[in-house]
Short mmCIF file of C-alpha atoms and ligand atoms in Angstrom, two decimals:
data_model
loop_
_atom_site.label_atom_id
_atom_site.label_comp_id
_atom_site.label_asym_id
_atom_site.label_seq_id
_atom_site.Cartn_x
_atom_site.Cartn_y
_atom_site.Cartn_z
CA MET Q 577 154.54 127.19 185.88
CA ARG Q 578 153.94 130.56 187.61
CA ALA Q 579 152.16 131.59 190.74
CA ARG Q 580 148.66 132.75 189.82
CA GLU Q 581 146.24 134.92 191.70
CA ILE Q 582 142.92 133.04 191.65
CA ALA Q 583 140.97 135.61 193.71
CA GLY Q 584 141.99 138.78 195.58
CA GLY Q 585 144.99 137.83 197.78
CA ILE Q 586 144.62 134.08 197.03
CA TYR Q 587 147.32 132.40 194.91
CA ARG Q 588 147.79 129.04 193.36
CA ILE Q 589 151.37 127.71 193.40
CA GLY Q 590 152.32 124.29 192.22
CA ALA Q 591 154.40 121.83 190.38
CA ASN Q 592 153.86 119.23 187.67
CA ILE Q 593 155.36 115.84 188.30
CA THR Q 594 156.52 114.51 184.95
CA ASN Q 595 159.56 112.40 185.93
CA GLY Q 596 157.95 109.10 184.90
CA ASP Q 597 157.31 107.93 188.48
CA LEU Q 598 154.15 106.06 189.30
CA PHE Q 599 151.61 107.77 191.52
CA GLU Q 600 151.35 106.08 194.94
CA GLY Q 601 154.05 103.80 193.53
CA MET Q 602 151.57 101.99 191.29
CA TRP Q 603 149.38 104.24 189.17
CA ALA Q 604 150.63 105.29 185.72
CA ILE Q 605 150.76 109.06 185.12
CA PRO Q 606 152.14 109.36 181.62
CA ASP Q 607 150.65 112.86 181.44
CA GLY Q 608 152.02 113.80 184.83
CA VAL Q 609 150.09 115.02 187.80
CA SER Q 610 150.07 118.50 189.41
CA LEU Q 611 150.58 119.19 193.07
CA ASN Q 612 148.59 122.38 193.84
CA ALA Q 613 149.14 124.42 196.97
CA TYR Q 614 147.61 127.81 197.80
CA ILE Q 615 148.58 131.03 199.54
CA VAL Q 616 145.91 133.02 201.33
CA ARG Q 617 147.04 136.44 202.32
CA GLY Q 618 145.34 138.62 204.92
CA GLU Q 619 147.37 140.49 207.49
CA LYS Q 620 148.76 136.99 208.13
CA THR Q 621 149.75 134.53 205.43
CA ALA Q 622 148.48 130.97 205.26
CA LEU Q 623 149.84 128.23 202.97
CA VAL Q 624 147.17 125.62 202.27
CA ASP Q 625 148.61 122.21 201.62
CA LEU Q 626 152.26 121.42 200.90
CA ILE Q 627 154.05 119.34 198.32
CA ARG Q 628 156.39 116.47 198.32
CA ASP Q 629 160.10 116.76 197.55
CA TRP Q 630 159.49 115.19 194.24
CA ASP Q 631 160.73 116.11 190.73
CA ASP Q 632 162.19 119.40 191.88
CA ALA Q 633 158.78 120.58 193.30
CA PRO Q 634 160.26 122.45 196.33
CA MET Q 635 162.50 124.58 194.18
CA LYS Q 636 159.55 125.44 191.91
CA ILE Q 637 157.36 126.31 194.86
CA ARG Q 638 160.08 128.53 196.40
CA ASP Q 639 160.52 130.44 193.07
CA GLN Q 640 156.79 130.94 192.80
CA LEU Q 641 156.51 132.16 196.41
CA ALA Q 642 159.34 134.66 195.72
CA SER Q 643 157.53 135.86 192.58
CA ILE Q 644 154.55 136.92 194.69
CA SER Q 645 156.77 138.33 197.38
CA VAL Q 646 156.02 135.68 200.01
CA ASP Q 647 159.09 134.98 202.09
CA VAL Q 648 158.88 131.32 202.92
CA LYS Q 649 160.43 132.01 206.31
CA LYS Q 650 157.52 134.35 207.18
CA ILE Q 651 154.51 132.11 206.48
CA ASP Q 652 152.33 132.29 209.54
CA TYR Q 653 150.11 129.22 209.12
CA LEU Q 654 150.45 125.89 207.30
CA ILE Q 655 147.05 124.22 206.76
CA LEU Q 656 147.35 120.49 206.26
CA ASN Q 657 144.08 119.25 204.84
CA HIS Q 658 145.47 115.81 204.28
CA LEU Q 659 148.64 114.08 205.38
CA GLU Q 660 149.42 111.83 202.40
CA PRO Q 661 153.02 112.48 201.56
CA ASP Q 662 152.26 113.94 198.02
CA HIS Q 663 151.07 117.00 200.06
CA THR Q 664 153.40 116.76 203.07
CA GLY Q 665 156.64 115.13 202.05
CA TRP Q 666 158.38 118.49 202.18
CA LEU Q 667 157.15 119.15 205.76
CA GLY Q 668 160.39 118.40 207.62
CA MET Q 669 162.41 120.81 205.35
CA PHE Q 670 159.65 123.35 205.47
CA ARG Q 671 159.70 123.29 209.25
CA ASP Q 672 163.43 123.88 209.22
CA LEU Q 673 162.98 126.87 206.90
CA CYS Q 674 160.04 128.29 208.78
CA PRO Q 675 159.87 127.09 212.33
CA GLY Q 676 157.39 129.79 213.23
CA ALA Q 677 154.51 128.65 210.94
CA GLU Q 678 151.84 127.04 213.03
CA ILE Q 679 150.38 123.81 211.55
CA LEU Q 680 146.63 123.47 211.53
CA THR Q 681 145.12 120.03 210.91
CA THR Q 682 142.58 117.67 212.34
CA VAL Q 683 143.15 115.59 215.53
CA LYS Q 684 143.93 112.53 213.32
CA GLY Q 685 146.14 114.81 211.11
CA ALA Q 686 148.17 115.85 214.07
CA ALA Q 687 148.84 112.24 215.02
CA LEU Q 688 150.20 111.70 211.47
CA VAL Q 689 152.31 114.88 211.63
CA LYS Q 690 153.97 113.26 214.64
CA SER Q 691 154.35 109.75 213.25
CA PHE Q 692 155.49 110.71 209.75
CA TYR Q 693 157.59 113.78 210.59
CA GLY Q 694 158.21 113.70 214.37
CA ILE Q 695 156.65 117.17 214.81
CA GLU Q 696 154.60 117.87 217.90
CA ASP Q 697 155.23 121.56 218.68
CA GLY Q 698 153.40 124.33 216.91
CA VAL Q 699 150.41 122.13 215.89
CA ARG Q 700 146.90 123.27 216.40
CA THR Q 701 144.05 120.82 215.93
CA VAL Q 702 140.89 122.07 214.23
CA LYS Q 703 137.39 120.55 213.68
CA THR Q 704 134.39 121.30 211.49
CA GLY Q 705 133.28 124.95 211.88
CA ASP Q 706 136.55 126.18 213.42
CA THR Q 707 137.83 129.38 211.84
CA LEU Q 708 141.21 130.92 211.34
CA ASP Q 709 141.14 134.63 210.98
CA LEU Q 710 143.90 136.02 208.81
CA GLY Q 711 142.87 139.64 209.09
CA ALA Q 712 142.10 142.05 206.22
CA GLY Q 713 138.81 140.22 205.70
CA LYS Q 714 140.35 136.85 205.01
CA LYS Q 715 139.36 133.76 207.00
CA LEU Q 716 139.58 130.05 206.65
CA VAL Q 717 136.85 127.80 207.81
CA PHE Q 718 137.46 124.05 208.18
CA VAL Q 719 135.19 121.15 207.31
CA GLU Q 720 136.21 117.65 208.21
CA ALA Q 721 135.81 115.18 205.34
CA PRO Q 722 136.99 111.93 206.87
CA ASN Q 723 137.98 109.06 204.59
CA VAL Q 724 138.15 111.08 201.38
CA HIS Q 725 140.41 109.21 201.09
CA TRP Q 726 142.44 109.13 204.33
CA PRO Q 727 140.85 109.27 207.75
CA GLU Q 728 142.21 112.66 208.71
CA THR Q 729 141.07 114.59 205.62
CA MET Q 730 139.49 118.09 205.93
CA LEU Q 731 138.62 120.80 203.43
CA SER Q 732 139.27 124.49 203.97
CA TYR Q 733 136.95 127.24 202.82
CA GLU Q 734 137.62 130.97 202.38
CA PRO Q 735 134.33 132.72 202.69
CA SER Q 736 135.08 136.24 201.34
CA ALA Q 737 136.08 134.92 197.88
CA GLY Q 738 134.05 131.62 198.17
CA VAL Q 739 137.08 129.42 197.52
CA LEU Q 740 137.01 125.81 198.56
CA PHE Q 741 140.35 124.23 199.03
CA SER Q 742 139.18 120.67 198.49
CA CYS Q 743 142.54 118.77 198.56
CA ASP Q 744 142.23 115.38 196.89
CA ALA Q 745 138.48 115.74 196.48
CA PHE Q 746 137.56 116.93 192.94
CA GLY Q 747 141.15 116.33 191.78
CA SER Q 748 142.49 114.62 188.72
CA TYR Q 749 145.67 113.32 187.17
CA GLY Q 750 147.37 115.30 184.43
CA SER Q 751 149.87 118.13 184.33
CA VAL Q 752 148.37 121.57 184.44
CA GLY Q 753 149.60 124.20 181.95
CA ALA Q 754 148.87 127.86 181.51
CA GLU Q 755 145.14 126.96 181.36
CA LEU Q 756 144.39 126.59 185.01
CA PHE Q 757 140.62 127.10 185.18
CA ASP Q 758 137.74 125.25 183.64
CA ASP Q 759 136.82 128.28 181.49
CA GLU Q 760 140.33 128.42 180.02
CA LEU Q 761 140.38 124.92 178.66
CA SER Q 762 139.69 123.91 175.10
CA ALA Q 763 137.09 121.15 174.43
CA GLU Q 764 140.06 118.83 174.03
CA GLY Q 765 141.48 120.00 177.39
CA HIS Q 766 138.12 119.32 179.06
CA ALA Q 767 137.91 115.83 177.51
CA PHE Q 768 141.43 115.04 178.74
CA PHE Q 769 140.72 116.12 182.31
CA GLU Q 770 137.33 114.42 182.38
CA LYS Q 771 139.06 111.17 181.47
CA GLU Q 772 141.91 111.81 183.98
CA THR Q 773 139.41 112.76 186.69
CA LEU Q 774 137.58 109.43 186.25
CA ARG Q 775 140.88 107.54 186.28
CA TYR Q 776 142.02 109.40 189.42
CA TYR Q 777 138.65 108.74 191.10
CA ALA Q 778 138.71 105.07 190.19
CA ASN Q 779 142.28 104.59 191.42
CA ILE Q 780 142.33 106.81 194.55
CA VAL Q 781 138.86 107.64 195.74
CA ALA Q 782 136.59 104.87 194.54
CA GLY Q 783 136.67 102.69 197.59
CA PHE Q 784 135.51 105.70 199.69
CA SER Q 785 132.49 106.70 197.70
CA SER Q 786 130.03 106.73 200.50
CA PHE Q 787 132.35 109.21 202.35
CA VAL Q 788 132.46 111.38 199.13
CA GLU Q 789 128.67 111.65 199.32
CA LYS Q 790 128.84 112.57 202.99
CA ALA Q 791 131.48 115.21 202.46
CA ILE Q 792 129.55 116.77 199.54
CA ALA Q 793 126.47 116.91 201.72
CA LYS Q 794 128.47 119.02 204.19
CA LEU Q 795 129.14 121.63 201.48
CA GLU Q 796 125.44 122.47 201.18
CA GLY Q 797 124.95 126.05 202.16
CA LEU Q 798 128.51 127.12 201.36
CA GLU Q 799 128.67 129.66 198.50
CA ILE Q 800 131.34 128.16 196.36
CA ASN Q 801 132.77 130.36 193.61
CA ILE Q 802 135.99 128.43 193.06
CA ILE Q 803 136.87 124.81 193.70
CA ALA Q 804 140.62 124.55 194.18
CA PRO Q 805 141.80 120.94 194.48
CA SER Q 806 145.26 119.73 195.21
CA HIS Q 807 145.59 118.00 191.90
CA GLY Q 808 144.45 119.09 188.41
CA ILE Q 809 142.45 122.14 187.19
CA LEU Q 810 140.43 124.63 189.20
CA TRP Q 811 136.74 125.20 188.67
CA LYS Q 812 135.21 128.66 188.64
CA GLU Q 813 132.94 128.98 185.63
CA ASN Q 814 130.82 126.12 186.90
CA PRO Q 815 132.04 124.47 190.08
CA ARG Q 816 128.82 122.43 190.11
CA THR Q 817 130.15 120.43 187.13
CA ILE Q 818 132.88 118.77 189.05
CA ILE Q 819 130.60 118.26 192.15
CA SER Q 820 127.98 116.61 189.99
CA ARG Q 821 130.66 114.55 188.33
CA TYR Q 822 131.96 113.30 191.64
CA LEU Q 823 128.42 112.55 192.83
CA ARG Q 824 127.74 110.52 189.74
CA TYR Q 825 131.02 108.64 190.11
CA ALA Q 826 130.19 107.92 193.75
CA ALA Q 827 126.80 106.56 192.66
CA TYR Q 828 128.61 103.96 190.44
CA ALA Q 829 129.93 102.28 193.57
CA LYS Q 830 127.15 99.87 194.20
CA GLY Q 831 126.06 99.58 190.56
CA PRO Q 832 124.59 100.03 188.13
CA ALA Q 833 126.75 102.60 186.33
CA GLU Q 834 126.70 103.69 182.65
CA PRO Q 835 125.28 101.54 179.85
CA GLU Q 836 128.73 100.32 178.87
CA VAL Q 837 130.78 97.18 179.09
CA THR Q 838 134.37 96.59 180.12
CA LEU Q 839 135.91 93.45 178.66
CA VAL Q 840 139.16 92.19 180.13
CA TRP Q 841 140.88 89.20 178.64
CA GLY Q 842 143.98 87.18 179.17
CA SER Q 843 145.23 84.07 177.34
CA MET Q 844 148.30 81.99 177.46
CA TYR Q 845 148.08 80.16 174.11
CA GLY Q 846 145.37 82.05 172.25
CA ASN Q 847 142.40 79.71 172.69
CA THR Q 848 140.45 82.06 174.97
CA GLU Q 849 141.63 85.00 172.85
CA LYS Q 850 139.87 83.46 169.87
CA LEU Q 851 136.49 84.44 171.33
CA VAL Q 852 137.19 88.01 172.30
CA GLU Q 853 135.98 89.09 168.94
CA ALA Q 854 132.71 86.98 169.32
CA ALA Q 855 132.01 88.95 172.50
CA THR Q 856 132.79 92.39 171.04
CA GLU Q 857 130.65 91.58 167.99
CA GLY Q 858 127.74 90.66 170.14
CA LEU Q 859 128.08 93.98 172.04
CA LYS Q 860 128.50 95.88 168.83
CA GLU Q 861 125.25 94.38 167.43
CA SER Q 862 123.56 95.69 170.55
CA ALA Q 863 125.15 99.13 170.20
CA VAL Q 864 126.64 98.98 173.64
CA PRO Q 865 130.08 100.69 173.91
CA VAL Q 866 132.80 98.30 174.99
CA HIS Q 867 136.22 99.00 176.49
CA VAL Q 868 138.62 96.16 175.72
CA PHE Q 869 141.76 95.36 177.78
CA GLN Q 870 144.27 92.56 177.79
CA THR Q 871 145.78 91.47 181.11
CA PRO Q 872 148.57 91.60 182.15
CA HIS Q 873 149.55 93.80 179.19
CA ASP Q 874 147.22 96.78 179.84
CA ASP Q 875 147.55 99.21 182.65
CA ILE Q 876 145.44 98.33 185.69
CA SER Q 877 144.63 102.00 186.45
CA ARG Q 878 142.83 102.25 183.06
CA ILE Q 879 140.99 98.96 183.54
CA LEU Q 880 139.76 100.26 186.89
CA ALA Q 881 138.58 103.51 185.34
CA ALA Q 882 136.64 101.73 182.57
CA ALA Q 883 135.14 99.16 184.88
CA TRP Q 884 134.10 101.90 187.43
CA LYS Q 885 131.79 103.48 184.84
CA SER Q 886 130.60 100.18 183.23
CA THR Q 887 127.42 98.43 184.26
CA GLY Q 888 128.56 95.26 182.49
CA LEU Q 889 131.84 93.33 182.95
CA ILE Q 890 133.13 90.51 180.68
CA PHE Q 891 136.17 88.43 181.54
CA GLY Q 892 137.84 86.13 179.01
CA MET Q 893 140.31 83.81 180.75
CA PRO Q 894 141.52 80.25 180.90
CA THR Q 895 142.01 78.05 183.93
CA TYR Q 896 145.54 78.06 185.36
CA GLU Q 897 146.56 75.53 188.02
CA TYR Q 898 142.88 74.80 188.97
CA LYS Q 899 142.11 78.56 189.40
CA MET Q 900 141.79 81.82 187.47
CA PHE Q 901 144.52 82.90 185.07
CA PRO Q 902 146.70 84.74 187.72
CA PRO Q 903 146.82 88.15 186.01
CA MET Q 904 143.02 88.09 185.95
CA ALA Q 905 142.96 87.10 189.57
CA HIS Q 906 144.86 90.29 190.22
CA VAL Q 907 142.38 92.33 188.16
CA ILE Q 908 139.47 90.79 190.12
CA ASP Q 909 141.21 91.53 193.36
CA GLU Q 910 141.64 95.15 192.35
CA LEU Q 911 137.98 95.48 191.38
CA GLY Q 912 137.07 94.11 194.78
CA ARG Q 913 139.40 96.52 196.64
CA LYS Q 914 137.84 99.47 194.76
CA LYS Q 915 134.41 98.13 195.63
CA ILE Q 916 133.23 97.83 192.01
CA PHE Q 917 130.01 96.00 193.17
CA GLY Q 918 126.55 95.35 191.72
CA ARG Q 919 127.72 94.61 188.16
CA LYS Q 920 126.26 92.43 185.43
CA VAL Q 921 128.94 89.89 184.53
CA PHE Q 922 129.78 87.29 181.90
CA ARG Q 923 132.89 85.13 181.55
CA PHE Q 924 134.15 82.77 178.93
CA GLY Q 925 137.37 80.78 178.76
CA SER Q 926 139.33 77.73 177.85
CA PHE Q 927 140.48 74.83 180.02
CA GLY Q 928 142.60 71.77 179.38
CA TRP Q 929 142.00 69.30 182.18
CA SER Q 930 139.02 69.74 184.46
CA GLY Q 931 138.70 73.50 184.64
CA GLY Q 932 138.56 75.52 187.91
CA ALA Q 933 138.51 79.19 186.85
CA ALA Q 934 134.73 79.35 186.88
CA LYS Q 935 134.43 78.20 190.47
CA ASP Q 936 137.35 80.34 191.64
CA LEU Q 937 135.79 83.40 190.04
CA ALA Q 938 132.43 82.72 191.60
CA GLU Q 939 133.91 82.12 195.07
CA ILE Q 940 136.22 85.17 195.02
CA THR Q 941 133.44 87.51 193.87
CA ALA Q 942 130.68 85.98 196.10
CA LYS Q 943 130.51 89.22 198.15
CA PHE Q 944 130.59 91.63 195.18
CA ASN Q 945 126.82 91.43 194.53
CA TRP Q 946 127.68 90.64 190.90
CA THR Q 947 124.94 88.99 188.71
CA PHE Q 948 126.48 86.42 186.38
CA ILE Q 949 124.98 85.15 183.30
CA GLU Q 950 126.11 81.59 182.61
CA GLN Q 951 129.86 81.26 181.98
CA VAL Q 952 130.88 79.74 178.67
CA GLU Q 953 133.71 77.25 179.12
CA PHE Q 954 135.21 74.99 176.43
CA SER Q 955 137.97 72.42 176.36
CA GLY Q 956 140.99 73.44 174.29
CA CYS Q 957 140.30 75.26 171.10
CA PRO Q 958 136.85 76.78 170.69
CA GLY Q 959 134.59 75.60 167.88
CA SER Q 960 132.07 77.55 165.89
CA ALA Q 961 129.28 76.65 168.44
CA ASP Q 962 131.42 78.23 171.21
CA TYR Q 963 131.86 81.31 169.07
CA GLU Q 964 128.13 81.61 168.53
CA LEU Q 965 127.32 80.96 172.15
CA VAL Q 966 129.82 83.63 173.43
CA LYS Q 967 128.39 86.17 170.91
CA THR Q 968 124.82 85.34 172.03
CA ARG Q 969 125.69 85.63 175.74
CA ALA Q 970 127.45 88.99 175.16
CA LYS Q 971 124.26 90.19 173.41
CA GLU Q 972 122.23 88.92 176.34
CA LEU Q 973 124.54 90.88 178.76
CA ALA Q 974 124.19 93.97 176.54
CA GLY Q 975 120.46 93.80 176.84
CA ILE Q 976 120.58 93.50 180.60
CA VAL Q 977 123.13 96.34 180.80
CA LYS Q 978 120.96 98.65 178.71
CA GLN Q 979 117.92 97.91 180.85
CA SER Q 980 119.53 98.37 184.27
CA ALA Q 981 122.08 101.20 183.66
CA LEU Q 982 121.90 104.49 185.55
CA GLN Q 983 119.55 107.04 183.75
C1 FMN O 1163 150.69 76.31 183.58
C2 FMN O 1163 149.34 75.83 183.13
C3 FMN O 1163 148.46 75.45 184.10
C4 FMN O 1163 147.25 75.00 183.72
N1 FMN O 1163 146.32 74.66 184.67
C5 FMN O 1163 145.15 74.07 184.30
C6 FMN O 1163 144.20 73.63 185.33
O1 FMN O 1163 144.39 73.69 186.51
N2 FMN O 1163 143.02 73.09 184.84
C7 FMN O 1163 142.72 73.06 183.57
O2 FMN O 1163 141.59 72.63 183.29
N3 FMN O 1163 143.54 73.44 182.59
C8 FMN O 1163 144.74 73.96 182.99
N4 FMN O 1163 145.66 74.37 182.00
C9 FMN O 1163 145.32 74.25 180.61
C10 FMN O 1163 144.83 75.50 180.08
O3 FMN O 1163 143.70 75.97 180.73
C11 FMN O 1163 144.45 75.27 178.57
O4 FMN O 1163 145.72 75.08 177.94
C12 FMN O 1163 143.70 76.47 177.92
O5 FMN O 1163 143.42 76.08 176.58
C13 FMN O 1163 144.62 77.74 177.87
O6 FMN O 1163 143.77 78.72 177.33
P1 FMN O 1163 144.52 79.90 176.46
O7 FMN O 1163 145.03 79.31 175.18
O8 FMN O 1163 143.48 80.93 176.37
O9 FMN O 1163 145.68 80.34 177.29
C14 FMN O 1163 146.88 74.86 182.41
C15 FMN O 1163 147.83 75.33 181.40
C16 FMN O 1163 149.04 75.78 181.81
C17 FMN O 1163 150.00 76.24 180.77
FE1 FE2 O 1164 145.63 111.63 199.00
FE1 FE2 O 1165 146.88 113.86 196.75
#
């Protein structure tokens, strides 16, 4: 990856993380993730966001800085929009290399600079509307965007070129190749990043959707020519696309979402599994798209992405020790943490003794504002009547989903 000038005197530098690690220690990134940082050069030089010492990223960043004749020791300002270590892990070493670079961050950011890195000197706190003049017509204006997705988060805006350095907002998973901008991607590339934007949103940002809406409202009035996030591709042909996409994702939070259904199933001995097909057939007959996952086999990050955009949720699971099948309890817990509320829900499953999963599911999701249609439970192996009933119920759910989904 090379440094790339994205507007006059503004460069994107970055590294793809492809070493097989999980993002935040838990989310699969089989296609990598990019860490994007930016150089803004006036008479003074600012580095916007940092990187983590991860998969050789510092070496790559240093080479790219050298390629645009930026001496890392002579950077004047380091803008920390967000303190999560994927963007700051290298801060201690950076400070050693360039002790003169003043750090600009929010008040809450400064507290984290101290607690994570023990740095207190040379830190300037900024708030919404504050400006850093870099000379030669270049400026940075700061906009606080708390809780997108950490409390200290801010965005930085360069008015002369209309570049918004949005940090995690408008970001996505996926390594970035030579095609850096939206207008350089093939249709396939767009489809890939759209999918990875949704998965990133569902995993990282979803629980903070009301704050996403507030942050986007603050951008009104800014002339944005380029959106430059800290992960994924940059938007210049149509920056509105990614803003609208994020607004639509944020709207899914309380439900309804798209006219789609996510079906998650888990089964110990195959009895519950026998009715997965009955449910998918019922949905197919109603022409409602369905995303099917098995737990614990399938990756939770993908389950969350599908559930985030689905108005309907179906769970197939048996009872285990008087409660839900434990891997499903984990899925339900994650759906709650990400605030996947206001969904239309159906569950079916086998039991052996006296059941318990139905009650457990109802109790745990009591605050999710989920509307359940009657759960179908059966003892042991399902019969043909159970098959028909699950199919009928799935069709019923499909009808409700179609009626109530977002337009
Ligand atoms: C470890 C274990 C715990 C179970 N706990 C319960 C229970 O608390 N209540 C119940 O009604 N059945 C319980 N069962 C019975 C299962 O729910 C039953 O075997 C069911 O058919 C399993 O569905 P599956 O084939 O889809 O895994 C338990 C089974 C196992 C193996
Ligand atoms: Fe973050
Ligand atoms: Fe990040």
